[in-house]
Short mmCIF file of C-alpha atoms in Angstrom, two decimals:
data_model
loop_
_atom_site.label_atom_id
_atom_site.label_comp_id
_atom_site.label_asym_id
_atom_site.label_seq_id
_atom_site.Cartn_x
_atom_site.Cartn_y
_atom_site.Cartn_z
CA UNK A 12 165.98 -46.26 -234.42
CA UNK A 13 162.56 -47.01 -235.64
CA UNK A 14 163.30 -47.20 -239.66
CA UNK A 15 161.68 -49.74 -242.39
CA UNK A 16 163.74 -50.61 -245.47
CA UNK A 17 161.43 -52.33 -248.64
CA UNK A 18 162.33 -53.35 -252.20
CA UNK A 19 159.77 -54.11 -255.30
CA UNK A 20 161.13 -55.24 -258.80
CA UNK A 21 158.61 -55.98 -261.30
CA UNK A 22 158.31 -55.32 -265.23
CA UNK A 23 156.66 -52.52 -264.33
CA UNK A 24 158.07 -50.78 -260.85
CA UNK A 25 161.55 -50.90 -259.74
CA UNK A 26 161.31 -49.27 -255.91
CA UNK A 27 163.85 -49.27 -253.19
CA UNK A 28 162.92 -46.97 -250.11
CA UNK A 29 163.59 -46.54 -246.22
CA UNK A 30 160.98 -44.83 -244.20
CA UNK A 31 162.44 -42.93 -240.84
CA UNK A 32 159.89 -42.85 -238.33
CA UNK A 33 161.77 -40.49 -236.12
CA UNK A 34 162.80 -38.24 -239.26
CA UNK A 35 163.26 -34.43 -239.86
CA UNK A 36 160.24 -34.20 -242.09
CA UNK A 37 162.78 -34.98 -245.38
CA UNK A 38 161.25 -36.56 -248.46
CA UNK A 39 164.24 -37.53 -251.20
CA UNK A 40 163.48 -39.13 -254.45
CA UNK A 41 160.55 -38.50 -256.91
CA UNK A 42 158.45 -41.41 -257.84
CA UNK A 43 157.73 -39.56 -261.13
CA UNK A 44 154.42 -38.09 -260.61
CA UNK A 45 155.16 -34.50 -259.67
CA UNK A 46 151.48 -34.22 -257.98
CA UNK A 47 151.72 -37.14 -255.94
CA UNK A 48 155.94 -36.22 -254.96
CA UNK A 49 154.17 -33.54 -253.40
CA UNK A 50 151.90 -35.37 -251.59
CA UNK A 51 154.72 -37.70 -249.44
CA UNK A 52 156.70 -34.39 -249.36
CA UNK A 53 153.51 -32.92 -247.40
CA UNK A 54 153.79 -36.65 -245.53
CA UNK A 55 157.20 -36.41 -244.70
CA UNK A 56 156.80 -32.50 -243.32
CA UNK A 57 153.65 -33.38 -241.36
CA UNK A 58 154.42 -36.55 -239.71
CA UNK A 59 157.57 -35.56 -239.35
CA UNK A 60 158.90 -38.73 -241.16
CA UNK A 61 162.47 -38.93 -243.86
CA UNK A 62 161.59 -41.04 -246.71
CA UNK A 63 164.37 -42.06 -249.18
CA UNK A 64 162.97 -43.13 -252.53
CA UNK A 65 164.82 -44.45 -255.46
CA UNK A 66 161.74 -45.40 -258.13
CA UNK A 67 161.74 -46.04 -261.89
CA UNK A 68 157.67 -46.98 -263.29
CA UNK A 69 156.16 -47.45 -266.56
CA UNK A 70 154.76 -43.83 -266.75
CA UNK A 71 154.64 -44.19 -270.32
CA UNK A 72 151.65 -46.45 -269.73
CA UNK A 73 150.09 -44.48 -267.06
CA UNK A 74 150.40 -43.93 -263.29
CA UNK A 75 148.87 -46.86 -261.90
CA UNK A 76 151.63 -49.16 -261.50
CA UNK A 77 153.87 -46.43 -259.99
CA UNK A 78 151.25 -45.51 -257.35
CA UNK A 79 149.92 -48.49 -256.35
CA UNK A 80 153.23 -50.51 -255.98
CA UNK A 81 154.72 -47.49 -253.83
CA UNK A 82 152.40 -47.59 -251.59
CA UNK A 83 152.45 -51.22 -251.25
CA UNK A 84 156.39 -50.85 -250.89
CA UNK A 85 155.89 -48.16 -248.47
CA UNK A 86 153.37 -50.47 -246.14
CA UNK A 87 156.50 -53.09 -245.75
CA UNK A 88 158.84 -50.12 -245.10
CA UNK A 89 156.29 -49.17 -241.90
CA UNK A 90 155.45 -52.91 -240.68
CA UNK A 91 159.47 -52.98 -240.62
CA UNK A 92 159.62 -49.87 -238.87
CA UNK A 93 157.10 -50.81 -236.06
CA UNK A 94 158.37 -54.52 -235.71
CA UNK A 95 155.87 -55.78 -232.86
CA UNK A 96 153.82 -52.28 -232.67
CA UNK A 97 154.90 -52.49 -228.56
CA UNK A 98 155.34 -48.72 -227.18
CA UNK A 99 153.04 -46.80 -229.37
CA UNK A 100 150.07 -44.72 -228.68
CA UNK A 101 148.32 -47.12 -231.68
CA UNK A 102 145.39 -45.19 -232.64
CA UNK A 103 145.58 -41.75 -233.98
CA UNK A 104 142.99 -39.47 -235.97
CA UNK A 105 143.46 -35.88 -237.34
CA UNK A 106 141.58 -33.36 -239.10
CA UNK A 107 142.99 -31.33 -242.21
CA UNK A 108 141.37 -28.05 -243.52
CA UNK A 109 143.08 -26.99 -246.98
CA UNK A 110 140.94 -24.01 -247.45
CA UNK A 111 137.28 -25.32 -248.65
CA UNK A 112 138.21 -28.47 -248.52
CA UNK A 113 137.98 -30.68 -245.11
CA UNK A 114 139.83 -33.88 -244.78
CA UNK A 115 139.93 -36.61 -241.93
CA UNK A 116 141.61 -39.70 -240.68
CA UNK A 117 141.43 -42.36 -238.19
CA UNK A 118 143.54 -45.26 -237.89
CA UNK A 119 144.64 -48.04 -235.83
CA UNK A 120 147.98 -49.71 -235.78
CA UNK A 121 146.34 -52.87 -235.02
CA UNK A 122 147.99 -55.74 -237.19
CA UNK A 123 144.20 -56.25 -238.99
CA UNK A 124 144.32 -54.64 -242.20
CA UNK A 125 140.96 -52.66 -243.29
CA UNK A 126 140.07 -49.39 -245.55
CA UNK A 127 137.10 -47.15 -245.46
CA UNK A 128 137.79 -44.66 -248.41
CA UNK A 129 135.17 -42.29 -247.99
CA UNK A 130 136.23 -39.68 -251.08
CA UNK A 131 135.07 -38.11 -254.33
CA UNK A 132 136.34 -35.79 -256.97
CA UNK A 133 135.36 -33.98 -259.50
CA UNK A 134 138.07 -34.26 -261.97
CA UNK A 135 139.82 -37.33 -263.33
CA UNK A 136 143.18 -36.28 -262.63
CA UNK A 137 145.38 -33.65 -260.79
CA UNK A 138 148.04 -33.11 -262.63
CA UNK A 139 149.64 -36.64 -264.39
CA UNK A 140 148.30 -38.42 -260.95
CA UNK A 141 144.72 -40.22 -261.57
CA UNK A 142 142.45 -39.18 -259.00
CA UNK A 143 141.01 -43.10 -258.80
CA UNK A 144 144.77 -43.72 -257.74
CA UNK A 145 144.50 -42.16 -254.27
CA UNK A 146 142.19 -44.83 -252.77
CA UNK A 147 144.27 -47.60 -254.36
CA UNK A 148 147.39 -45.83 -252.95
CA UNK A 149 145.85 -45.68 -249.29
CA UNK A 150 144.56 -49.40 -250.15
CA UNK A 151 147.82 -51.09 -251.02
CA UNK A 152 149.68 -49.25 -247.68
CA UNK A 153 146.87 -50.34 -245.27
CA UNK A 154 147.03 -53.66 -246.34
CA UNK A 155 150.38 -54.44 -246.21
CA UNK A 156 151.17 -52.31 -243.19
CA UNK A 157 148.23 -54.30 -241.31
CA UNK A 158 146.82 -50.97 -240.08
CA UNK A 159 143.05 -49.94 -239.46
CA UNK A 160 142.83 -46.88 -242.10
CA UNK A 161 140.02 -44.50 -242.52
CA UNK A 162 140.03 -41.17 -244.74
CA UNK A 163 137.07 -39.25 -245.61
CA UNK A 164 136.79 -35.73 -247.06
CA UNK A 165 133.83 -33.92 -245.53
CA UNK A 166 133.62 -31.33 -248.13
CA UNK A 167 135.84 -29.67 -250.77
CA UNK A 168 135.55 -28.10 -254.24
CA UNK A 169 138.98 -28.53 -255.28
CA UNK A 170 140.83 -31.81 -256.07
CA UNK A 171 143.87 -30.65 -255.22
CA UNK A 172 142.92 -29.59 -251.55
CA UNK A 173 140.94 -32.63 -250.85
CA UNK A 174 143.69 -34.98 -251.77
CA UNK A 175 145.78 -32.80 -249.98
CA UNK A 176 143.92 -32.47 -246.84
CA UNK A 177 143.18 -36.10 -246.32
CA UNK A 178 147.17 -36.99 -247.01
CA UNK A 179 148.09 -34.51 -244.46
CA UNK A 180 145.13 -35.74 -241.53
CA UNK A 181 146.76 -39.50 -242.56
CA UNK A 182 150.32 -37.81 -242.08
CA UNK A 183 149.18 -36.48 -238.43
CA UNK A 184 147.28 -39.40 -237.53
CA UNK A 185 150.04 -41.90 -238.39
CA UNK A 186 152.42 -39.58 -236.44
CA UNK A 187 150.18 -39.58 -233.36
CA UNK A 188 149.08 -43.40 -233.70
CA UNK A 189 153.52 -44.40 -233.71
CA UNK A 190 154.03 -41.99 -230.77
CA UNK A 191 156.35 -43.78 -228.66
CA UNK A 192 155.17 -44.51 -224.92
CA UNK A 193 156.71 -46.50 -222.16
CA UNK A 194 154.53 -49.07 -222.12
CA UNK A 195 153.84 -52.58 -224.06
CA UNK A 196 151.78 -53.53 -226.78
CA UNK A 197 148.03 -51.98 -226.42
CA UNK A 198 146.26 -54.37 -226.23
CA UNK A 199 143.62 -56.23 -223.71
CA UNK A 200 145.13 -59.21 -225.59
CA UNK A 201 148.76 -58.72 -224.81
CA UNK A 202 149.55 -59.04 -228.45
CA UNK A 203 148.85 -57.32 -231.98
#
């Protein structure tokens, strides 16, 4: 049973979460941001991962805290789910159309921690989540999941689709890149 467990308690975030790699596509919990609940429901359905939150954030400040220290609690829950990263396909990349919009991702499960955030939008915010929040989100997972992560959205008119597109191609990727094989670690090096 490949599933990560991860706690944060600050003065600003109190998180607790498990991530199921081999999950039913269930997301349970809200982080508070109905915009970005939405967006690790469409994780959860897409990648076919079950993600138990329990979250409490200093929204009355703004969504920053919230965002950035789930995803950073969210990158411990996956390093804990893939322990050594042996018996996975690794590498995985997906493309996303969400009607105008186009969204892509690459990544590599490769223990070296990296981000190419190749995004723009047009409006500050979708709904209460700050649009500058989605690269920091994506930053803060990479990083502490040691994975190789690159998003770009080709084209799009509409916040909401682009955000949504590239979160769903990162949802399909990731599911593709933790594909279980029958072999070791992939790696020339023996080790990741």
């Amino acid at each position: 049973m490949r599933v990560g467990k991860a706690e944060r308690n600050t003065r600003e975030t109190q998180i607790s979460l498990s991530w199921d790699l081999d999950g039913k596509g269930r997301y349970n919990g809200t982080c508070g941001v109905g915009f970005f609940d939405h967006m690790l429901q469409a994780l959860c359905v897409h990648g076919g991962f079950d993600i138990d939150l329990t979250m409490k954030g200093d929204l009355e400040v703004d969504c920053h805290h919230s965002i950035e220290d789930l995803g950073i609690v969210l990158g411990m829950a996956l390093k804990e789910a893939l322990r050594d990263k042996g018996g996975i396909r690794r590498y995985g990349s997906f493309y996303i159309p969400m009607d105008e919009a186009l969204g892509f991702c690459a990544l590599d499960v490769s223990g070296r921690a990296f981000l190419v955030f190749d995004a723009s939008f047009e409006n500050p915010s979708v709904g209460a989540l700050d649009c500058c929040m989605v690269k920091e989100f994506f930053r803060a997972l990479a990083f502490q999941a040691g994975i190789t992560l690159h998003l770009k959205v080709l084209y799009g008119e509409n916040d909401h689709h682009k955000i949504e597109a590239i979160f769903k191609a990162f949802a399909h990727a990731l599911r593709e890149a933790v594909t279980e094989t029958d072999k070791g670690v992939l790696s020339s090096k023996g080790v990741l």
